[in-house]
XYZ file of C-alpha atoms in Angstrom:
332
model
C 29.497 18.163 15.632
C 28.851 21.694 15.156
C 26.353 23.665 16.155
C 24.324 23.642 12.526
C 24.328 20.158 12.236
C 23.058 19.913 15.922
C 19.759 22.343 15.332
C 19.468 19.748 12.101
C 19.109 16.623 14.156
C 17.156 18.122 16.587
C 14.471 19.363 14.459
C 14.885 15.811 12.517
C 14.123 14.017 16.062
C 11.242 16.620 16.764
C 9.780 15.793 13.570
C 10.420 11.889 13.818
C 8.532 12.073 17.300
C 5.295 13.818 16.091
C 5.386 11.540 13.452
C 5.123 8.636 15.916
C 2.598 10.455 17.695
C 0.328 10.634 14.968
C 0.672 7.479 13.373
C 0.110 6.030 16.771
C -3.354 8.146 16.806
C -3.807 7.221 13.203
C -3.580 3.542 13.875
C -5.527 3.685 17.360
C -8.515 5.313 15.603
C -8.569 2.726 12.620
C -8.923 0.273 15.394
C -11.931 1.044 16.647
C -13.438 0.141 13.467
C -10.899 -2.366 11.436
C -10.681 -5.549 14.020
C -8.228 -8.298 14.286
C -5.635 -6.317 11.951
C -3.164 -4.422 13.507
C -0.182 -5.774 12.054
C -1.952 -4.991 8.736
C -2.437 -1.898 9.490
C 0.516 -0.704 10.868
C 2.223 -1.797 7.708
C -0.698 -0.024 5.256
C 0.537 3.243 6.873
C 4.223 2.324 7.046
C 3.479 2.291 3.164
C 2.080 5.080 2.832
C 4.518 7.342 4.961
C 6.777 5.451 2.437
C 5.377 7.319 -0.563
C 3.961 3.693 -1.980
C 1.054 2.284 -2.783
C -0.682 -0.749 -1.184
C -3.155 -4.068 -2.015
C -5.374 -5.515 0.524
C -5.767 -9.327 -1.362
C -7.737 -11.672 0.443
C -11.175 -13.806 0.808
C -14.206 -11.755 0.002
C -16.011 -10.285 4.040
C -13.061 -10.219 5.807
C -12.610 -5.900 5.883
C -10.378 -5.142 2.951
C -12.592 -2.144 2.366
C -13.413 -1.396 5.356
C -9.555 -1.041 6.062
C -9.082 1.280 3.088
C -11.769 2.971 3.670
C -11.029 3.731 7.356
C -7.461 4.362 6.899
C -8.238 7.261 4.588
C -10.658 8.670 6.466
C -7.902 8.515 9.622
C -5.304 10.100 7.145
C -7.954 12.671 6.362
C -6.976 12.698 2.605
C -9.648 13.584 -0.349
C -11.154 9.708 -1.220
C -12.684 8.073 -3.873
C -13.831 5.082 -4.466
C -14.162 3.192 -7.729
C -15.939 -0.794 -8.384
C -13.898 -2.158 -10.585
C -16.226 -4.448 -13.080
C -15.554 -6.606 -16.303
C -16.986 -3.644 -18.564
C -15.431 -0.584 -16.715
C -12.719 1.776 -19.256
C -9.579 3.070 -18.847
C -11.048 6.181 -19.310
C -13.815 5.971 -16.422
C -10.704 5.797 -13.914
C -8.822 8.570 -15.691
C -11.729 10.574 -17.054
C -12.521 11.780 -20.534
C -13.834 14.978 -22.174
C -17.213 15.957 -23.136
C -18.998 18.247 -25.279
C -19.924 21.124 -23.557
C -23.877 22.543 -26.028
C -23.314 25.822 -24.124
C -19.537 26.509 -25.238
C -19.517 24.350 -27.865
C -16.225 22.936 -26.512
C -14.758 19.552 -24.873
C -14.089 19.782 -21.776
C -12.202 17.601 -19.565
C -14.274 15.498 -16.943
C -11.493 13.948 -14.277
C -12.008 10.590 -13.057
C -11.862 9.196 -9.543
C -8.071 8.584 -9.649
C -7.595 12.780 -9.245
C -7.859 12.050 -5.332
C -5.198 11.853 -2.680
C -6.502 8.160 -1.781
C -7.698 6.488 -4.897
C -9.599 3.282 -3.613
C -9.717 0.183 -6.827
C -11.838 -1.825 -5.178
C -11.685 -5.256 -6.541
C -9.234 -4.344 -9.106
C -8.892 -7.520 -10.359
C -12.413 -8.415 -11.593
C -11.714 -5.344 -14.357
C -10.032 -6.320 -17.596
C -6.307 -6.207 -17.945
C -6.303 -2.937 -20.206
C -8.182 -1.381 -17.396
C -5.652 -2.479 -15.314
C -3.046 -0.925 -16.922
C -4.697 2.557 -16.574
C -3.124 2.593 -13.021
C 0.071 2.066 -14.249
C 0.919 5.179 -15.159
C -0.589 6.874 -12.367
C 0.575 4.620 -9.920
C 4.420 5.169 -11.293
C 4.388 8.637 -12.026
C 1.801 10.181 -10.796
C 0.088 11.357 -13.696
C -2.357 10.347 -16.372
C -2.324 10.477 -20.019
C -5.300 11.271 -21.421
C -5.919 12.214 -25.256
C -2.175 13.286 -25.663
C -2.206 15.260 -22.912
C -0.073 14.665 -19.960
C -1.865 15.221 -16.439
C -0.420 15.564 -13.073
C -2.612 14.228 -10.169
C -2.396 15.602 -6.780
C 0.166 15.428 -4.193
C 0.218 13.186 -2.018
C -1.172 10.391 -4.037
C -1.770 6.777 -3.338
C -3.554 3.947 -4.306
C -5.402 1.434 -2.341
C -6.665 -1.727 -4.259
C -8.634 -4.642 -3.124
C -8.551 -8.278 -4.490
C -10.007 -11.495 -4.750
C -7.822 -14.498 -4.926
C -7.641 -15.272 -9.192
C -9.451 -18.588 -8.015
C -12.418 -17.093 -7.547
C -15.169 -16.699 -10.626
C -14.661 -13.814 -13.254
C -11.472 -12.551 -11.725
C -8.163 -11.654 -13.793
C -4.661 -11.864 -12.115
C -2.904 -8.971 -11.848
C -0.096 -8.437 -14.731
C 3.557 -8.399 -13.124
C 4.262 -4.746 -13.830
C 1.391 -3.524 -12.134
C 1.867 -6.008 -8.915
C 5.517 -4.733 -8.738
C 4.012 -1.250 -8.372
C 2.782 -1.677 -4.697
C 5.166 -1.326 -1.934
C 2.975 -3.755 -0.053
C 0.248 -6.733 -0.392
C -1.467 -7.529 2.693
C -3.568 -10.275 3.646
C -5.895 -10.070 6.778
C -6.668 -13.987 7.172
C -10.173 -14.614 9.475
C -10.655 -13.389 12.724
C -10.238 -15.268 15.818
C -13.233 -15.976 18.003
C -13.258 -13.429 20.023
C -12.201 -10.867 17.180
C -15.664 -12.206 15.060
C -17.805 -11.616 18.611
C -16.021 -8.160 18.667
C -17.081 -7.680 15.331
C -20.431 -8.210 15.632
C -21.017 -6.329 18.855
C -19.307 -3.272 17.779
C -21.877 -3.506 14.947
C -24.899 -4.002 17.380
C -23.688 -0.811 19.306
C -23.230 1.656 16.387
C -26.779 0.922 15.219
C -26.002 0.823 11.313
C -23.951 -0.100 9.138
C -21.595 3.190 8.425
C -18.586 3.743 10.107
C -16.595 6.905 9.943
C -13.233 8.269 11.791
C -12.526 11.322 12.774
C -9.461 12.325 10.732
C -6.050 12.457 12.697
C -4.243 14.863 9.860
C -4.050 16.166 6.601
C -2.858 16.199 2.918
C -0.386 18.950 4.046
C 0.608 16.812 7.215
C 0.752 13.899 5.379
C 3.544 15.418 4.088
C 5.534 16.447 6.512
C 5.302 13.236 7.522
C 6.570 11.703 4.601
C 9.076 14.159 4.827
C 10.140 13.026 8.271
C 10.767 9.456 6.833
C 13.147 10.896 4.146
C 15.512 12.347 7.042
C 15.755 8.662 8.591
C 19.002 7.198 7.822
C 20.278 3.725 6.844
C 23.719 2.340 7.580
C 25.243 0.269 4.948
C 24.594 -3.103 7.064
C 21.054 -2.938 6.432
C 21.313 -1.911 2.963
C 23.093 -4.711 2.110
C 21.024 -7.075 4.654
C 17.941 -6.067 2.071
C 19.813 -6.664 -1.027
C 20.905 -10.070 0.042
C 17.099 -11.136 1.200
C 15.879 -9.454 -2.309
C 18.929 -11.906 -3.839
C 18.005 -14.525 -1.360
C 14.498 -14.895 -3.116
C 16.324 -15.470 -7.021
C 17.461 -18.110 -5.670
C 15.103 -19.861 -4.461
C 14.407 -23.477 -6.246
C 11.116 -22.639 -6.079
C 10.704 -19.446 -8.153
C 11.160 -19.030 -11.258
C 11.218 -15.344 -11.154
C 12.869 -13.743 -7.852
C 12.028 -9.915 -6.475
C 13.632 -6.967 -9.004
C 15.729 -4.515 -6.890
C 12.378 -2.039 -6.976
C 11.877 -5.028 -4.336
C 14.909 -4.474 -1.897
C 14.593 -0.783 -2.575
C 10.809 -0.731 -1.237
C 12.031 -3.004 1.298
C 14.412 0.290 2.685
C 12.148 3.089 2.326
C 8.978 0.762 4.712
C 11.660 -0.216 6.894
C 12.778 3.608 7.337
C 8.512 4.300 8.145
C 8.594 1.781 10.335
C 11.214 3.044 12.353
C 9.824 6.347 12.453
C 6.095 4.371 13.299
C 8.734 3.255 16.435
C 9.856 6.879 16.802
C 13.518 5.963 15.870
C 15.541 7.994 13.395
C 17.542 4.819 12.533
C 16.250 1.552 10.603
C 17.069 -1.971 12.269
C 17.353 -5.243 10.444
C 13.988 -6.393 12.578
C 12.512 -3.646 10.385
C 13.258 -5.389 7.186
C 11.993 -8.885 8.866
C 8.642 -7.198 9.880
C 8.048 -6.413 5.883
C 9.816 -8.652 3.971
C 6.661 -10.722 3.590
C 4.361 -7.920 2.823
C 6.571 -6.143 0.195
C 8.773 -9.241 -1.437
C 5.942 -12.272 -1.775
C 4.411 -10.477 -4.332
C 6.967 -10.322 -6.592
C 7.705 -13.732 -7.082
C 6.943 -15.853 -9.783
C 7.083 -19.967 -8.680
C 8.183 -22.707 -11.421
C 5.212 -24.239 -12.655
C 5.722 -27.792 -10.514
C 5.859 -25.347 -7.360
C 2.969 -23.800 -8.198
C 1.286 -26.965 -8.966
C 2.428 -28.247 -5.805
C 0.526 -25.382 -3.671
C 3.952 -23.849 -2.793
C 3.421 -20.215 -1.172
C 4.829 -17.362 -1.943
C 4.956 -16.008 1.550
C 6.391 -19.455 2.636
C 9.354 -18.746 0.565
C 10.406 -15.460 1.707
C 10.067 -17.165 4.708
C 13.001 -19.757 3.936
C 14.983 -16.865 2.704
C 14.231 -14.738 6.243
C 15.427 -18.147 7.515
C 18.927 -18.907 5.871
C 20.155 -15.106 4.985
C 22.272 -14.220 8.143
C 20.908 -10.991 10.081
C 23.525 -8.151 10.414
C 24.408 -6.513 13.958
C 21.304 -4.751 15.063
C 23.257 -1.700 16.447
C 23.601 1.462 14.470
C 27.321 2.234 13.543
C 28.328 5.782 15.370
């Protein structure tokens, strides 16, 4: 190796080790707050080193918000929040223009998605059309709005809440738009203690806000982010993704098996996670640790499965089960 390539490695290890540092910090300070939920967590941020967005779905009370919320504030990116209803527009997400009496002009009014954390919280009680507002954003970056083409700022992520589509006046999430997050996460309830913790920590602040100090920046964000890119992956684990993402098509219980934006997003968390580990190398553990988070979501059961109460997340499962794991040792 010469001597270029060695000041290259080294300042890719540097960088992978602050990384670690400060999504160590990131997650430690989201835990004072968020309880019960650090394997949550520490895949919310794995997404969002990633470059991907993420969707907290689970039973209303149970800190979906709260986690968002917190995360951002730890992240110390520009948030806003938006309550998705039955009669909210596209363009109250994207903004609109207005007629300005003094210039005699419209002028455009941004919406809350022009943040660096863009919080839909309970996306799924809004209409589909609202829905698809996102899309755009969510793929691209940008927003349409009265033929003009808008970028939004970098970086830029969305966190969405939702309520299982059982629940009353709730609308399930078109496929598109659920293939757009890297991630959906599901907290489940707290133990006993983790409810008593709960509740104390509550007694102690004295109200009801909660607030983080933040740990970094849109800037440092980044570099972080940037960090991630220089992890590489050797071909084993490539193909050990593509395999679980096949794995999942074949499954006699879905009807519709993960795309390869699936086994792709599967990579790119497992390369965060790694550098969450402060390793500049992706294992096939890392693919196990989110194949549930970023594959279960992208299913689509046969309708006797789905009548049947088959989950989603137990069929990954099977496939984490029967695929066979490569060597866990980095070639070279």
């Amino acid at each position: 190796m010469n001597t270029a390539d060695s000041r290259t490695d080294l300042g890719a290890g540097t960088a992978i080790a602050e990384a670690a540092r400060i999504g160590a910090e990131v997650l430690a300070r989201t835990g004072t707050v968020v309880v019960g939920a650090e394997g949550a967590l520490r895949l919310a941020l794995a997404a969002v080193l990633a470059g991907g967005h993420v969707l907290f779905e689970d039973l209303p009370g149970l800190g979906k918000t709260l986690a968002a919320k917190t995360l951002a504030q730890a992240l110390g990116l520009d948030f806003r929040r938006l309550q998705f209803t039955p009669d909210l527009l596209p363009s109250d997400v994207t903004g609109s223009s207005i007629f300005n009496p003094a210039t005699r002009e419209f002028e455009f009014r941004p919406g809350p998605i022009f943040a660096g954390l863009f919080l839909a919280d309970e996306i799924n009680r809004t209409s589909p059309k609202t829905q698809s507002a996102l899309l755009e954003a969510m793929a691209e970056a940008q927003v349409s709005v009265e033929g003009a083409t808008l970028p939004l700022e970098r970086p830029f992520h969305v966190f969405a809440t939702s309520n299982p589509i059982e629940f009353e006046g709730t609308y399930p999430l078109p496929e598109a738009q659920l293939d757009r997050f890297m991630v959906r996460l599901r907290f489940g309830y707290p133990g006993p203690g983790g409810e008593q913790d709960i509740i104390a920590r509550r007694i102690r602040r004295r109200q009801d806000g909660t607030r983080v100090a933040g740990v970094t920046s849109a800037e440092g964000l980044l570099r972080l982010q940037a960090a991630v890119e220089s992890v590489g992956v050797d071909d084993d684990v490539i193909d050990y993704a593509v395999r679980l993402a096949a794995g999942t098509r074949g499954h006699p219980a879905v009807e519709v098996g993960a795309s390869p934006r699936g086994s792709q997003a599967l990579v790119l968390l497992g390369r965060a996670l790694a550098v969450l580990d402060g390793r500049a190398f992706v294992l096939p553990e890392d693919m196990k640790e989110g194949a549930v988070a970023v594959l279960a979501h992208r299913l689509t059961l046969t309708p006797s499965s789905w009548a049947q109460g088959v989950a989603t997340e137990t069929v990954v499962r099977d496939v984490l089960a029967e695929v066979p794991t490569p060597p866990t040792a980095p070639r070279g």
